[in-house]
Amino acid sequence: MSDIFQTTAQHEYQRSAAQLKGSKDANSALEKSYARYDNLIATAFADATNKPACKAGCAFCCYYKVEARAHEILLIKNYMGKNFSAEKITAILKQAADNAEIIRTITPEQHLTTNLKCALLENNQCTIYPVRPFRCRNFHSTDALACEASFNNPADMEIATGMIEDVAILADAHTQGFEAATEQTGRDNRIYDFNTALLEVFADDQPLKRHQRGKKTFQQAIEVIS
């Protein structure tokens, strides 16, 4: 493990653990962590010789299998409640339900090779971009044509979309630093399927209450076992 990885992860762990300590929920700490992440990665991209091919309107990766932590789902619900109409939330949950129906009939391996439009994608734009999960933030590509080829041939796992190694290292380190802080402060750090967790978090207020007690946040959503 490189020095830059360890330094970045430790720095984020210390900052996040201090902000999570004593807080009722993780929303504020997570938003601050996202802001630090965005600054870190923007600097890394600027310093990199190679540049990402990602740009607004390119959404091939928004059909990939998505996983998220409970605190990420809870922050997304909070964001949607503040920014979306009831009608828009209903439409999003309908798309998530359609996705979940498919996901529950296939294996995790099959899910990796199945294109499913993210329920939060609208006109090829992420509607929750400021609070998108780390899993989404961490993805980038240096080859848009490879992304398109992967989208058109989802079963071909040999297609390499390219990445900037230094950026990927920093992104992973920051993410792991925050996740270690959530675990250290007694919060549910399980990984959940995004669609099924999104449905459950909108069903009632029990997920938030369980999360605040340090319990397993989602009872019906698919838990991803790594």
PDB file of C-alpha atoms in Angstrom:
ATOM      1  CA  MET A   1       0.000   0.000   0.000  1.00  0.00           C
ATOM      2  CA  SER A   2       1.517   3.322  -1.083  1.00  0.00           C
ATOM      3  CA  ASP A   3       2.387   6.167   1.276  1.00  0.00           C
ATOM      4  CA  ILE A   4      -0.038   8.506  -0.519  1.00  0.00           C
ATOM      5  CA  PHE A   5      -2.851   5.991  -0.036  1.00  0.00           C
ATOM      6  CA  GLN A   6      -2.159   5.601   3.673  1.00  0.00           C
ATOM      7  CA  THR A   7      -1.741   9.336   4.224  1.00  0.00           C
ATOM      8  CA  THR A   8      -4.950  10.209   2.365  1.00  0.00           C
ATOM      9  CA  ALA A   9      -7.004   7.504   4.058  1.00  0.00           C
ATOM     10  CA  GLN A  10      -5.717   8.410   7.522  1.00  0.00           C
ATOM     11  CA  HIS A  11      -6.330  12.120   7.004  1.00  0.00           C
ATOM     12  CA  GLU A  12      -9.917  11.520   5.916  1.00  0.00           C
ATOM     13  CA  TYR A  13     -10.502   9.050   8.715  1.00  0.00           C
ATOM     14  CA  GLN A  14      -9.402  11.572  11.340  1.00  0.00           C
ATOM     15  CA  ARG A  15     -11.482  14.413   9.907  1.00  0.00           C
ATOM     16  CA  SER A  16     -14.596  12.299   9.454  1.00  0.00           C
ATOM     17  CA  ALA A  17     -14.384  10.509  12.801  1.00  0.00           C
ATOM     18  CA  ALA A  18     -14.239  13.866  14.569  1.00  0.00           C
ATOM     19  CA  GLN A  19     -17.255  15.136  12.623  1.00  0.00           C
ATOM     20  CA  LEU A  20     -19.271  11.940  13.107  1.00  0.00           C
ATOM     21  CA  LYS A  21     -18.614  11.723  16.830  1.00  0.00           C
ATOM     22  CA  GLY A  22     -21.686  12.742  18.771  1.00  0.00           C
ATOM     23  CA  SER A  23     -23.761  13.546  15.667  1.00  0.00           C
ATOM     24  CA  LYS A  24     -27.261  12.098  15.398  1.00  0.00           C
ATOM     25  CA  ASP A  25     -26.888  11.256  11.721  1.00  0.00           C
ATOM     26  CA  ALA A  26     -24.074  11.171   9.197  1.00  0.00           C
ATOM     27  CA  ASN A  27     -25.514  13.684   6.728  1.00  0.00           C
ATOM     28  CA  SER A  28     -23.383  16.685   7.638  1.00  0.00           C
ATOM     29  CA  ALA A  29     -20.162  14.689   7.948  1.00  0.00           C
ATOM     30  CA  LEU A  30     -20.800  12.927   4.656  1.00  0.00           C
ATOM     31  CA  GLU A  31     -21.500  16.180   2.807  1.00  0.00           C
ATOM     32  CA  LYS A  32     -18.255  17.639   4.169  1.00  0.00           C
ATOM     33  CA  SER A  33     -16.397  14.493   3.156  1.00  0.00           C
ATOM     34  CA  TYR A  34     -17.840  14.735  -0.359  1.00  0.00           C
ATOM     35  CA  ALA A  35     -16.648  18.364  -0.573  1.00  0.00           C
ATOM     36  CA  ARG A  36     -13.111  17.363   0.470  1.00  0.00           C
ATOM     37  CA  TYR A  37     -13.227  14.485  -1.990  1.00  0.00           C
ATOM     38  CA  ASP A  38     -14.279  16.729  -4.864  1.00  0.00           C
ATOM     39  CA  ASN A  39     -11.435  19.157  -4.152  1.00  0.00           C
ATOM     40  CA  LEU A  40      -8.931  16.304  -3.845  1.00  0.00           C
ATOM     41  CA  ILE A  41      -9.958  14.679  -7.111  1.00  0.00           C
ATOM     42  CA  ALA A  42     -10.217  17.973  -9.023  1.00  0.00           C
ATOM     43  CA  THR A  43      -6.601  18.714  -8.080  1.00  0.00           C
ATOM     44  CA  ALA A  44      -5.522  15.193  -9.030  1.00  0.00           C
ATOM     45  CA  PHE A  45      -7.174  15.491 -12.443  1.00  0.00           C
ATOM     46  CA  ALA A  46      -5.537  18.883 -13.008  1.00  0.00           C
ATOM     47  CA  ASP A  47      -2.115  17.456 -12.142  1.00  0.00           C
ATOM     48  CA  ALA A  48      -2.520  14.322 -14.269  1.00  0.00           C
ATOM     49  CA  THR A  49      -0.886  14.105 -17.684  1.00  0.00           C
ATOM     50  CA  ASN A  50      -3.720  11.975 -18.997  1.00  0.00           C
ATOM     51  CA  LYS A  51      -7.229  13.424 -18.705  1.00  0.00           C
ATOM     52  CA  PRO A  52     -10.650  11.831 -18.152  1.00  0.00           C
ATOM     53  CA  ALA A  53     -13.008  11.519 -21.094  1.00  0.00           C
ATOM     54  CA  CYS A  54     -16.045  12.006 -18.843  1.00  0.00           C
ATOM     55  CA  LYS A  55     -18.317  14.956 -19.555  1.00  0.00           C
ATOM     56  CA  ALA A  56     -21.896  16.068 -18.934  1.00  0.00           C
ATOM     57  CA  GLY A  57     -24.354  14.038 -20.975  1.00  0.00           C
ATOM     58  CA  CYS A  58     -22.145  10.943 -21.143  1.00  0.00           C
ATOM     59  CA  ALA A  59     -24.058   8.418 -19.078  1.00  0.00           C
ATOM     60  CA  PHE A  60     -22.915   4.946 -20.136  1.00  0.00           C
ATOM     61  CA  CYS A  61     -21.705   4.240 -16.581  1.00  0.00           C
ATOM     62  CA  CYS A  62     -25.148   5.137 -15.193  1.00  0.00           C
ATOM     63  CA  TYR A  63     -26.387   1.719 -16.317  1.00  0.00           C
ATOM     64  CA  TYR A  64     -23.831  -0.177 -14.204  1.00  0.00           C
ATOM     65  CA  LYS A  65     -24.504  -2.154 -11.049  1.00  0.00           C
ATOM     66  CA  VAL A  66     -24.559   0.334  -8.156  1.00  0.00           C
ATOM     67  CA  GLU A  67     -23.970  -0.352  -4.491  1.00  0.00           C
ATOM     68  CA  ALA A  68     -24.125   2.112  -1.588  1.00  0.00           C
ATOM     69  CA  ARG A  69     -23.772   2.404   2.170  1.00  0.00           C
ATOM     70  CA  ALA A  70     -26.735   3.216   4.401  1.00  0.00           C
ATOM     71  CA  HIS A  71     -25.522   6.733   5.182  1.00  0.00           C
ATOM     72  CA  GLU A  72     -25.294   7.476   1.460  1.00  0.00           C
ATOM     73  CA  ILE A  73     -28.870   6.321   0.873  1.00  0.00           C
ATOM     74  CA  LEU A  74     -30.140   8.352   3.827  1.00  0.00           C
ATOM     75  CA  LEU A  75     -28.438  11.501   2.539  1.00  0.00           C
ATOM     76  CA  ILE A  76     -29.938  10.926  -0.913  1.00  0.00           C
ATOM     77  CA  LYS A  77     -33.412  10.630   0.596  1.00  0.00           C
ATOM     78  CA  ASN A  78     -32.862  13.888   2.456  1.00  0.00           C
ATOM     79  CA  TYR A  79     -31.696  15.611  -0.739  1.00  0.00           C
ATOM     80  CA  MET A  80     -34.616  14.310  -2.774  1.00  0.00           C
ATOM     81  CA  GLY A  81     -37.116  15.385  -0.116  1.00  0.00           C
ATOM     82  CA  LYS A  82     -35.748  18.923  -0.224  1.00  0.00           C
ATOM     83  CA  ASN A  83     -35.343  19.265  -3.989  1.00  0.00           C
ATOM     84  CA  PHE A  84     -37.828  16.981  -5.758  1.00  0.00           C
ATOM     85  CA  SER A  85     -41.607  17.151  -6.094  1.00  0.00           C
ATOM     86  CA  ALA A  86     -43.729  14.291  -4.790  1.00  0.00           C
ATOM     87  CA  GLU A  87     -44.561  13.373  -8.388  1.00  0.00           C
ATOM     88  CA  LYS A  88     -40.890  13.175  -9.342  1.00  0.00           C
ATOM     89  CA  ILE A  89     -40.073  11.001  -6.344  1.00  0.00           C
ATOM     90  CA  THR A  90     -42.930   8.673  -7.256  1.00  0.00           C
ATOM     91  CA  ALA A  91     -41.595   8.321 -10.805  1.00  0.00           C
ATOM     92  CA  ILE A  92     -38.075   7.624  -9.542  1.00  0.00           C
ATOM     93  CA  LEU A  93     -39.302   4.960  -7.145  1.00  0.00           C
ATOM     94  CA  LYS A  94     -41.282   3.347  -9.970  1.00  0.00           C
ATOM     95  CA  GLN A  95     -38.067   3.046 -11.996  1.00  0.00           C
ATOM     96  CA  ALA A  96     -36.234   1.709  -8.936  1.00  0.00           C
ATOM     97  CA  ALA A  97     -38.996  -0.857  -8.399  1.00  0.00           C
ATOM     98  CA  ASP A  98     -38.750  -1.976 -12.033  1.00  0.00           C
ATOM     99  CA  ASN A  99     -34.985  -2.361 -11.615  1.00  0.00           C
ATOM    100  CA  ALA A 100     -35.384  -4.202  -8.299  1.00  0.00           C
ATOM    101  CA  GLU A 101     -37.803  -6.666  -9.855  1.00  0.00           C
ATOM    102  CA  ILE A 102     -35.108  -7.635 -12.361  1.00  0.00           C
ATOM    103  CA  ILE A 103     -32.256  -7.580  -9.851  1.00  0.00           C
ATOM    104  CA  ARG A 104     -34.041 -10.013  -7.529  1.00  0.00           C
ATOM    105  CA  THR A 105     -34.293 -12.586 -10.325  1.00  0.00           C
ATOM    106  CA  ILE A 106     -30.615 -12.562 -11.383  1.00  0.00           C
ATOM    107  CA  THR A 107     -27.339 -13.430  -9.706  1.00  0.00           C
ATOM    108  CA  PRO A 108     -24.831 -10.742  -8.686  1.00  0.00           C
ATOM    109  CA  GLU A 109     -22.602 -11.953 -11.508  1.00  0.00           C
ATOM    110  CA  GLN A 110     -25.428 -11.561 -14.020  1.00  0.00           C
ATOM    111  CA  HIS A 111     -26.166  -8.110 -12.619  1.00  0.00           C
ATOM    112  CA  LEU A 112     -22.612  -7.054 -13.519  1.00  0.00           C
ATOM    113  CA  THR A 113     -23.324  -7.826 -17.162  1.00  0.00           C
ATOM    114  CA  THR A 114     -26.839  -6.344 -17.321  1.00  0.00           C
ATOM    115  CA  ASN A 115     -27.563  -2.748 -18.304  1.00  0.00           C
ATOM    116  CA  LEU A 116     -30.100  -1.164 -15.960  1.00  0.00           C
ATOM    117  CA  LYS A 117     -30.794   2.561 -16.195  1.00  0.00           C
ATOM    118  CA  CYS A 118     -30.244   4.287 -12.864  1.00  0.00           C
ATOM    119  CA  ALA A 119     -33.570   5.440 -11.451  1.00  0.00           C
ATOM    120  CA  LEU A 120     -32.012   8.855 -10.819  1.00  0.00           C
ATOM    121  CA  LEU A 121     -30.835   9.420 -14.386  1.00  0.00           C
ATOM    122  CA  GLU A 122     -32.839  12.014 -16.322  1.00  0.00           C
ATOM    123  CA  ASN A 123     -31.941  13.250 -19.818  1.00  0.00           C
ATOM    124  CA  ASN A 124     -28.516  11.628 -19.365  1.00  0.00           C
ATOM    125  CA  GLN A 125     -27.887  13.738 -16.257  1.00  0.00           C
ATOM    126  CA  CYS A 126     -27.622  12.598 -12.637  1.00  0.00           C
ATOM    127  CA  THR A 127     -30.438  14.274 -10.717  1.00  0.00           C
ATOM    128  CA  ILE A 128     -28.678  13.846  -7.369  1.00  0.00           C
ATOM    129  CA  TYR A 129     -25.165  14.697  -8.577  1.00  0.00           C
ATOM    130  CA  PRO A 130     -24.092  16.666  -5.444  1.00  0.00           C
ATOM    131  CA  VAL A 131     -24.880  13.671  -3.194  1.00  0.00           C
ATOM    132  CA  ARG A 132     -24.112  10.761  -5.512  1.00  0.00           C
ATOM    133  CA  PRO A 133     -22.466   7.828  -3.680  1.00  0.00           C
ATOM    134  CA  PHE A 134     -18.723   7.272  -3.498  1.00  0.00           C
ATOM    135  CA  ARG A 135     -19.131   4.316  -5.857  1.00  0.00           C
ATOM    136  CA  CYS A 136     -20.356   6.696  -8.558  1.00  0.00           C
ATOM    137  CA  ARG A 137     -17.832   9.422  -7.727  1.00  0.00           C
ATOM    138  CA  ASN A 138     -14.931   6.988  -7.934  1.00  0.00           C
ATOM    139  CA  PHE A 139     -15.653   5.946 -11.506  1.00  0.00           C
ATOM    140  CA  HIS A 140     -13.925   7.733 -14.336  1.00  0.00           C
ATOM    141  CA  SER A 141     -12.706   6.774 -17.783  1.00  0.00           C
ATOM    142  CA  THR A 142     -10.034   7.912 -20.194  1.00  0.00           C
ATOM    143  CA  ASP A 143     -11.738   6.303 -23.195  1.00  0.00           C
ATOM    144  CA  ALA A 144     -15.323   7.276 -24.037  1.00  0.00           C
ATOM    145  CA  LEU A 145     -15.398   4.909 -27.005  1.00  0.00           C
ATOM    146  CA  ALA A 146     -14.528   2.013 -24.715  1.00  0.00           C
ATOM    147  CA  CYS A 147     -17.358   3.051 -22.395  1.00  0.00           C
ATOM    148  CA  GLU A 148     -19.757   2.990 -25.328  1.00  0.00           C
ATOM    149  CA  ALA A 149     -18.441  -0.407 -26.406  1.00  0.00           C
ATOM    150  CA  SER A 150     -18.908  -1.749 -22.878  1.00  0.00           C
ATOM    151  CA  PHE A 151     -22.453  -0.372 -22.810  1.00  0.00           C
ATOM    152  CA  ASN A 152     -23.257  -2.029 -26.138  1.00  0.00           C
ATOM    153  CA  ASN A 153     -21.636  -5.306 -25.050  1.00  0.00           C
ATOM    154  CA  PRO A 154     -22.249  -5.540 -21.286  1.00  0.00           C
ATOM    155  CA  ALA A 155     -21.327  -9.231 -21.159  1.00  0.00           C
ATOM    156  CA  ASP A 156     -17.797  -8.494 -22.419  1.00  0.00           C
ATOM    157  CA  MET A 157     -15.877  -7.943 -19.179  1.00  0.00           C
ATOM    158  CA  GLU A 158     -12.585  -7.678 -21.091  1.00  0.00           C
ATOM    159  CA  ILE A 159     -13.297  -4.163 -22.364  1.00  0.00           C
ATOM    160  CA  ALA A 160     -10.994  -1.762 -20.522  1.00  0.00           C
ATOM    161  CA  THR A 161     -12.394   1.756 -20.167  1.00  0.00           C
ATOM    162  CA  GLY A 162      -9.130   3.119 -18.765  1.00  0.00           C
ATOM    163  CA  MET A 163      -8.400   5.092 -15.626  1.00  0.00           C
ATOM    164  CA  ILE A 164      -5.827   7.469 -14.205  1.00  0.00           C
ATOM    165  CA  GLU A 165      -3.985   5.430 -11.586  1.00  0.00           C
ATOM    166  CA  ASP A 166      -3.081   8.265  -9.217  1.00  0.00           C
ATOM    167  CA  VAL A 167      -6.668   9.535  -9.245  1.00  0.00           C
ATOM    168  CA  ALA A 168      -8.039   6.062  -8.592  1.00  0.00           C
ATOM    169  CA  ILE A 169      -5.664   5.584  -5.645  1.00  0.00           C
ATOM    170  CA  LEU A 170      -6.671   8.891  -4.037  1.00  0.00           C
ATOM    171  CA  ALA A 171     -10.374   8.238  -4.620  1.00  0.00           C
ATOM    172  CA  ASP A 172     -10.210   4.800  -3.055  1.00  0.00           C
ATOM    173  CA  ALA A 173      -8.126   6.033  -0.114  1.00  0.00           C
ATOM    174  CA  HIS A 174     -10.497   8.889   0.707  1.00  0.00           C
ATOM    175  CA  THR A 175     -13.509   6.579   0.454  1.00  0.00           C
ATOM    176  CA  GLN A 176     -11.950   3.976   2.733  1.00  0.00           C
ATOM    177  CA  GLY A 177     -11.014   6.679   5.226  1.00  0.00           C
ATOM    178  CA  PHE A 178     -14.608   7.811   5.556  1.00  0.00           C
ATOM    179  CA  GLU A 179     -15.972   4.269   5.727  1.00  0.00           C
ATOM    180  CA  ALA A 180     -13.497   3.392   8.480  1.00  0.00           C
ATOM    181  CA  ALA A 181     -14.706   6.422  10.424  1.00  0.00           C
ATOM    182  CA  THR A 182     -18.349   5.366  10.144  1.00  0.00           C
ATOM    183  CA  GLU A 183     -17.505   1.888  11.366  1.00  0.00           C
ATOM    184  CA  GLN A 184     -15.379   3.234  14.234  1.00  0.00           C
ATOM    185  CA  THR A 185     -18.251   5.446  15.398  1.00  0.00           C
ATOM    186  CA  GLY A 186     -20.669   2.503  15.553  1.00  0.00           C
ATOM    187  CA  ARG A 187     -22.701   3.054  12.381  1.00  0.00           C
ATOM    188  CA  ASP A 188     -23.995   0.462   9.960  1.00  0.00           C
ATOM    189  CA  ASN A 189     -21.245   0.068   7.376  1.00  0.00           C
ATOM    190  CA  ARG A 190     -22.850  -2.686   5.308  1.00  0.00           C
ATOM    191  CA  ILE A 191     -23.061  -2.415   1.536  1.00  0.00           C
ATOM    192  CA  TYR A 192     -26.521  -2.513  -0.049  1.00  0.00           C
ATOM    193  CA  ASP A 193     -27.902  -2.766  -3.549  1.00  0.00           C
ATOM    194  CA  PHE A 194     -28.812   0.804  -4.477  1.00  0.00           C
ATOM    195  CA  ASN A 195     -32.266   0.217  -5.969  1.00  0.00           C
ATOM    196  CA  THR A 196     -33.679  -1.979  -3.221  1.00  0.00           C
ATOM    197  CA  ALA A 197     -32.263   0.268  -0.484  1.00  0.00           C
ATOM    198  CA  LEU A 198     -33.722   3.365  -2.135  1.00  0.00           C
ATOM    199  CA  LEU A 199     -37.150   1.743  -2.142  1.00  0.00           C
ATOM    200  CA  GLU A 200     -36.907   0.766   1.512  1.00  0.00           C
ATOM    201  CA  VAL A 201     -35.673   4.148   2.733  1.00  0.00           C
ATOM    202  CA  PHE A 202     -38.775   5.803   1.276  1.00  0.00           C
ATOM    203  CA  ALA A 203     -41.166   3.184   2.669  1.00  0.00           C
ATOM    204  CA  ASP A 204     -41.107   4.554   6.237  1.00  0.00           C
ATOM    205  CA  ASP A 205     -38.836   6.188   8.821  1.00  0.00           C
ATOM    206  CA  GLN A 206     -37.617   2.949  10.390  1.00  0.00           C
ATOM    207  CA  PRO A 207     -34.321   2.775   8.417  1.00  0.00           C
ATOM    208  CA  LEU A 208     -33.219   6.138   9.847  1.00  0.00           C
ATOM    209  CA  LYS A 209     -34.159   5.070  13.377  1.00  0.00           C
ATOM    210  CA  ARG A 210     -32.263   1.790  13.035  1.00  0.00           C
ATOM    211  CA  HIS A 211     -29.251   3.619  11.615  1.00  0.00           C
ATOM    212  CA  GLN A 212     -29.217   6.070  14.520  1.00  0.00           C
ATOM    213  CA  ARG A 213     -29.195   3.119  16.934  1.00  0.00           C
ATOM    214  CA  GLY A 214     -26.289   1.477  15.131  1.00  0.00           C
ATOM    215  CA  LYS A 215     -28.470  -1.380  13.878  1.00  0.00           C
ATOM    216  CA  LYS A 216     -28.713  -2.911  10.415  1.00  0.00           C
ATOM    217  CA  THR A 217     -30.385  -0.078   8.522  1.00  0.00           C
ATOM    218  CA  PHE A 218     -32.215  -2.008   5.826  1.00  0.00           C
ATOM    219  CA  GLN A 219     -34.140  -5.209   6.450  1.00  0.00           C
ATOM    220  CA  GLN A 220     -35.580  -5.822   2.982  1.00  0.00           C
ATOM    221  CA  ALA A 221     -32.903  -4.394   0.692  1.00  0.00           C
ATOM    222  CA  ILE A 222     -30.337  -6.722  -0.824  1.00  0.00           C
ATOM    223  CA  GLU A 223     -27.143  -6.758   1.233  1.00  0.00           C
ATOM    224  CA  VAL A 224     -24.005  -7.101  -0.857  1.00  0.00           C
ATOM    225  CA  ILE A 225     -21.616  -9.624   0.652  1.00  0.00           C
ATOM    226  CA  SER A 226     -18.062  -8.959  -0.457  1.00  0.00           C
TER     227      SER A 226
END
